[in-house]
Coordinates of N, CA and C in Angstrom, one line a residue:
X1 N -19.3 -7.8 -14.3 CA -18.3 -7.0 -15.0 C -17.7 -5.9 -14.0
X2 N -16.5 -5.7 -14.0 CA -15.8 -4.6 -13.7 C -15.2 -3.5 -14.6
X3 N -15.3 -2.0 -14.0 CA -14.6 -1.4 -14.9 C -12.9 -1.2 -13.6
X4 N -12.4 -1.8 -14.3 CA -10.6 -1.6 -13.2 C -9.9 -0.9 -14.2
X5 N -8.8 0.0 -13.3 CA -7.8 -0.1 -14.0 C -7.9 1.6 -14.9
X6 N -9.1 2.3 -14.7 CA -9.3 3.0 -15.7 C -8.5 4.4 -15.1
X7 N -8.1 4.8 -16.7 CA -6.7 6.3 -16.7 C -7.4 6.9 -18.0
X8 N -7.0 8.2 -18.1 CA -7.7 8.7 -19.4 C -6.5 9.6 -19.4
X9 N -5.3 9.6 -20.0 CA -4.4 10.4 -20.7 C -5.0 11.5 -21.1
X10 N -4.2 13.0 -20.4 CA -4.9 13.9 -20.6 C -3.1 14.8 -21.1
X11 N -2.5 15.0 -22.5 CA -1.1 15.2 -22.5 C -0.6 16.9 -22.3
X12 N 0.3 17.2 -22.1 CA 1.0 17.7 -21.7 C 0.8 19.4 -23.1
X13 N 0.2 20.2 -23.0 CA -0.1 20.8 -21.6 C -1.6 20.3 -21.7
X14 N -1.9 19.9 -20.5 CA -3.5 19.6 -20.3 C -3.9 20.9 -20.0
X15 N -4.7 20.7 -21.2 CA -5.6 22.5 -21.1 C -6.9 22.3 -21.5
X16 N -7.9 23.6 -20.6 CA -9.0 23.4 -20.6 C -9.8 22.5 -21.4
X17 N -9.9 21.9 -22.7 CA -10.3 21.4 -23.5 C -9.7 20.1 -23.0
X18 N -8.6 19.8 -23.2 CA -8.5 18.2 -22.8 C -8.9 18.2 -21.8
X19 N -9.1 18.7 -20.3 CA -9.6 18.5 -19.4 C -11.4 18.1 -19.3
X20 N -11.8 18.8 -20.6 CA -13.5 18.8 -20.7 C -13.4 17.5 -21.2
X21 N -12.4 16.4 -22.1 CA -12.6 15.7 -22.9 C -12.1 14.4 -21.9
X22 N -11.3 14.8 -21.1 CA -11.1 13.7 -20.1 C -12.5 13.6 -18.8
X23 N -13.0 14.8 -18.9 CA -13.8 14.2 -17.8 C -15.0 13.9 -18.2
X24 N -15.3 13.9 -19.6 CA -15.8 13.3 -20.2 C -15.9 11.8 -20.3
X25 N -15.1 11.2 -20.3 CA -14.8 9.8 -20.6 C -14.6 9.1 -19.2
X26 N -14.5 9.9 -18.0 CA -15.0 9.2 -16.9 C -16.6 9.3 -16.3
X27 N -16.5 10.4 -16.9 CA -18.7 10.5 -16.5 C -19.1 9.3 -17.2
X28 N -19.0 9.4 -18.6 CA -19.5 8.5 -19.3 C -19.4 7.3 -18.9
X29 N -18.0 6.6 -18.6 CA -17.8 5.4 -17.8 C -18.7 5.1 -16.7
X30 N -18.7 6.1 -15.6 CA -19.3 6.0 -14.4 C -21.4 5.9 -14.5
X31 N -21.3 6.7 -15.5 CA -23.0 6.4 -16.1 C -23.1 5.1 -16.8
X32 N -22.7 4.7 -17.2 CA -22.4 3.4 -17.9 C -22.6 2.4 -16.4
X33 N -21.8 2.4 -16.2 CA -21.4 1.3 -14.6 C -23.3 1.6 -14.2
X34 N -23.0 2.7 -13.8 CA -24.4 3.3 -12.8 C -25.4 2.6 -13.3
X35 N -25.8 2.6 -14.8 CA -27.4 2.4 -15.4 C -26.8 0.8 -15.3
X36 N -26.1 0.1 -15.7 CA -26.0 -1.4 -15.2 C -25.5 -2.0 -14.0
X37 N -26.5 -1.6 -12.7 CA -25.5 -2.2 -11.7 C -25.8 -3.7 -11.4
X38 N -26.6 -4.3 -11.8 CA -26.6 -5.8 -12.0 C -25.3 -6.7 -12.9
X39 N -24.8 -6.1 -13.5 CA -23.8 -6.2 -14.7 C -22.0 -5.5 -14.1
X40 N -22.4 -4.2 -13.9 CA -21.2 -3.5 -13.4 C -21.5 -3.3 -12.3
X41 N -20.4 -4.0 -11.3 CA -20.5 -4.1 -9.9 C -19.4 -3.4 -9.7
X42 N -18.4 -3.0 -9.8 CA -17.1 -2.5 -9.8 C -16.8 -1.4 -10.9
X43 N -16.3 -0.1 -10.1 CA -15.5 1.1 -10.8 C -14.6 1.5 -10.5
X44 N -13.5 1.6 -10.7 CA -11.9 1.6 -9.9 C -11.3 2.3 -10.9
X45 N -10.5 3.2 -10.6 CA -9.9 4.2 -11.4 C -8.1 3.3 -11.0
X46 N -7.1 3.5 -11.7 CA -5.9 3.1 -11.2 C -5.1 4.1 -10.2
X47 N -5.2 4.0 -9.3 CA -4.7 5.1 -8.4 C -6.0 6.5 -8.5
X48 N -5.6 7.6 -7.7 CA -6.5 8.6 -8.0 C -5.9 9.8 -7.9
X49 N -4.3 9.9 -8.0 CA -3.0 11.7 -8.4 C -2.7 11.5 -9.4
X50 N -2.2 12.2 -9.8 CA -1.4 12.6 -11.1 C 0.1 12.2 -10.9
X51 N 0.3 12.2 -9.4 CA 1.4 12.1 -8.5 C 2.0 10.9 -8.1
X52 N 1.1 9.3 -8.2 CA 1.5 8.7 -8.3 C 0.8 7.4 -8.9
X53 N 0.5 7.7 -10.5 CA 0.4 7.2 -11.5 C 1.3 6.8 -12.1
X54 N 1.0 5.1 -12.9 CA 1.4 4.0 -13.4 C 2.3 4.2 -14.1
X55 N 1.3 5.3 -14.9 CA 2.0 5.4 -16.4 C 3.4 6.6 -16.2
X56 N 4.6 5.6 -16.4 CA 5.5 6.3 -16.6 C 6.2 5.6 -17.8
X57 N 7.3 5.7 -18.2 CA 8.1 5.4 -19.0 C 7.9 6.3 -20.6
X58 N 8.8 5.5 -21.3 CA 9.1 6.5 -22.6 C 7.5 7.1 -22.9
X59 N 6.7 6.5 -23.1 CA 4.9 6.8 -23.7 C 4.7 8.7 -23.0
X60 N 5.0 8.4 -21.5 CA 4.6 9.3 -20.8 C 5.2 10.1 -20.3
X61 N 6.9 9.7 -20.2 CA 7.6 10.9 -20.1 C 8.5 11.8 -20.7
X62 N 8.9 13.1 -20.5 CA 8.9 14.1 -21.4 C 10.8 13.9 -21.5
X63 N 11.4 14.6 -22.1 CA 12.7 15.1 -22.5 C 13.4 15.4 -20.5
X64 N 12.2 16.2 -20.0 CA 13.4 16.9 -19.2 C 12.8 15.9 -17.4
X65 N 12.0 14.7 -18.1 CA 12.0 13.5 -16.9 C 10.6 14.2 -16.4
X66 N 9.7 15.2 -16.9 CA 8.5 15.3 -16.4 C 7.5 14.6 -16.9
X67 N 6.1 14.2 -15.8 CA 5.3 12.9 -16.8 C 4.3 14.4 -17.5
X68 N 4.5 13.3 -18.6 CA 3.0 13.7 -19.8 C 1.4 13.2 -19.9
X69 N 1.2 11.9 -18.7 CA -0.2 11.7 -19.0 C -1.0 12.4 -18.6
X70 N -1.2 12.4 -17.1 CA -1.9 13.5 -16.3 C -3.4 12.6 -16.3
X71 N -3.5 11.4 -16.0 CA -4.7 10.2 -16.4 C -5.7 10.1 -15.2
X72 N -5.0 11.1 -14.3 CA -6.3 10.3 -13.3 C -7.0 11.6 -12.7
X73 N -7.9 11.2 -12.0 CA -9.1 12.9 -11.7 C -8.2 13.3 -10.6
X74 N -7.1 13.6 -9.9 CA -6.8 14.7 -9.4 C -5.3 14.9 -9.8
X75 N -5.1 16.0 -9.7 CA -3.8 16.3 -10.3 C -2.6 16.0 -9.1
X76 N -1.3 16.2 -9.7 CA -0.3 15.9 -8.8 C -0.1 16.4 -7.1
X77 N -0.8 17.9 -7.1 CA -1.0 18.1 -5.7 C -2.2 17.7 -5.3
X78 N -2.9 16.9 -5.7 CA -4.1 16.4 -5.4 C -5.6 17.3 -5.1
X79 N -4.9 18.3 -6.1 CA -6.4 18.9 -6.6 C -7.4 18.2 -7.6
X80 N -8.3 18.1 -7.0 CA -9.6 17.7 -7.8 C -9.4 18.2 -9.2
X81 N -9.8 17.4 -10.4 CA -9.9 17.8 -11.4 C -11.1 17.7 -12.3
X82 N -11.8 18.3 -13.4 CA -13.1 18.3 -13.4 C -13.5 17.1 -13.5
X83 N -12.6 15.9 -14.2 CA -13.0 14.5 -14.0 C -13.7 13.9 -12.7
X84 N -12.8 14.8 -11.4 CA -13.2 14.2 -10.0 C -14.6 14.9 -9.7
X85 N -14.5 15.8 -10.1 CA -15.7 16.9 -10.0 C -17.1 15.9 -11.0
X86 N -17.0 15.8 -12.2 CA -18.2 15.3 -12.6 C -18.8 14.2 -12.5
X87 N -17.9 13.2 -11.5 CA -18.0 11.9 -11.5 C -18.8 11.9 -9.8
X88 N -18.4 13.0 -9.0 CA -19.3 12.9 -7.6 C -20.3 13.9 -7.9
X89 N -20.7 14.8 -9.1 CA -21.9 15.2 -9.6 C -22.9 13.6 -10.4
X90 N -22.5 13.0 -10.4 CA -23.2 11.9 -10.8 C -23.5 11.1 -9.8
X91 N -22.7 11.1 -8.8 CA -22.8 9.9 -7.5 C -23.9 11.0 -6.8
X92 N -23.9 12.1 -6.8 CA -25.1 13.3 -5.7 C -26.5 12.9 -6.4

């Protein structure tokens, strides 16, 4: 099994709280993967900015052409986000 492909929609304004709840759902994934690695051989996030994620179109983008998902652990200037952060506290 693979986990591919994974984005966790964090919307517009991503504030502290969604950010605890997004990197939540990638720890969990990655512990998941981790405790089966006979089973989960593969963890692949889709891209890894904020900057040049998938998800565009009507779902994701706002009135004034800015995106709303904000789905992957670093943000558009490619700051780590606590997603990125709790996911290489699990790989240490």
């Amino acid at each position: 099994m693979h986990i591919t492909e994974l984005d966790v929609k964090c919307p517009d304004p991503c504030g502290a709280a969604d950010l605890e709840k997004q990197a939540q759902v990638y720890e969990g994934m990655l512990r998941a993967c981790l405790a089966h690695p006979r089973v989960c051989t593969s963890f692949e996030t889709w891209g890894f900015t904020d900057e040049y994620t998938w998800l565009l179109g009507e779902r994701c983008l706002k009135s004034d052409g800015k995106r709303d998902c904000h789905p992957l652990p670093f943000d558009e200037k490619y700051v780590p986000k606590l997603a990125a952060t709790r996911m290489l506290a699990v790989l240490h």
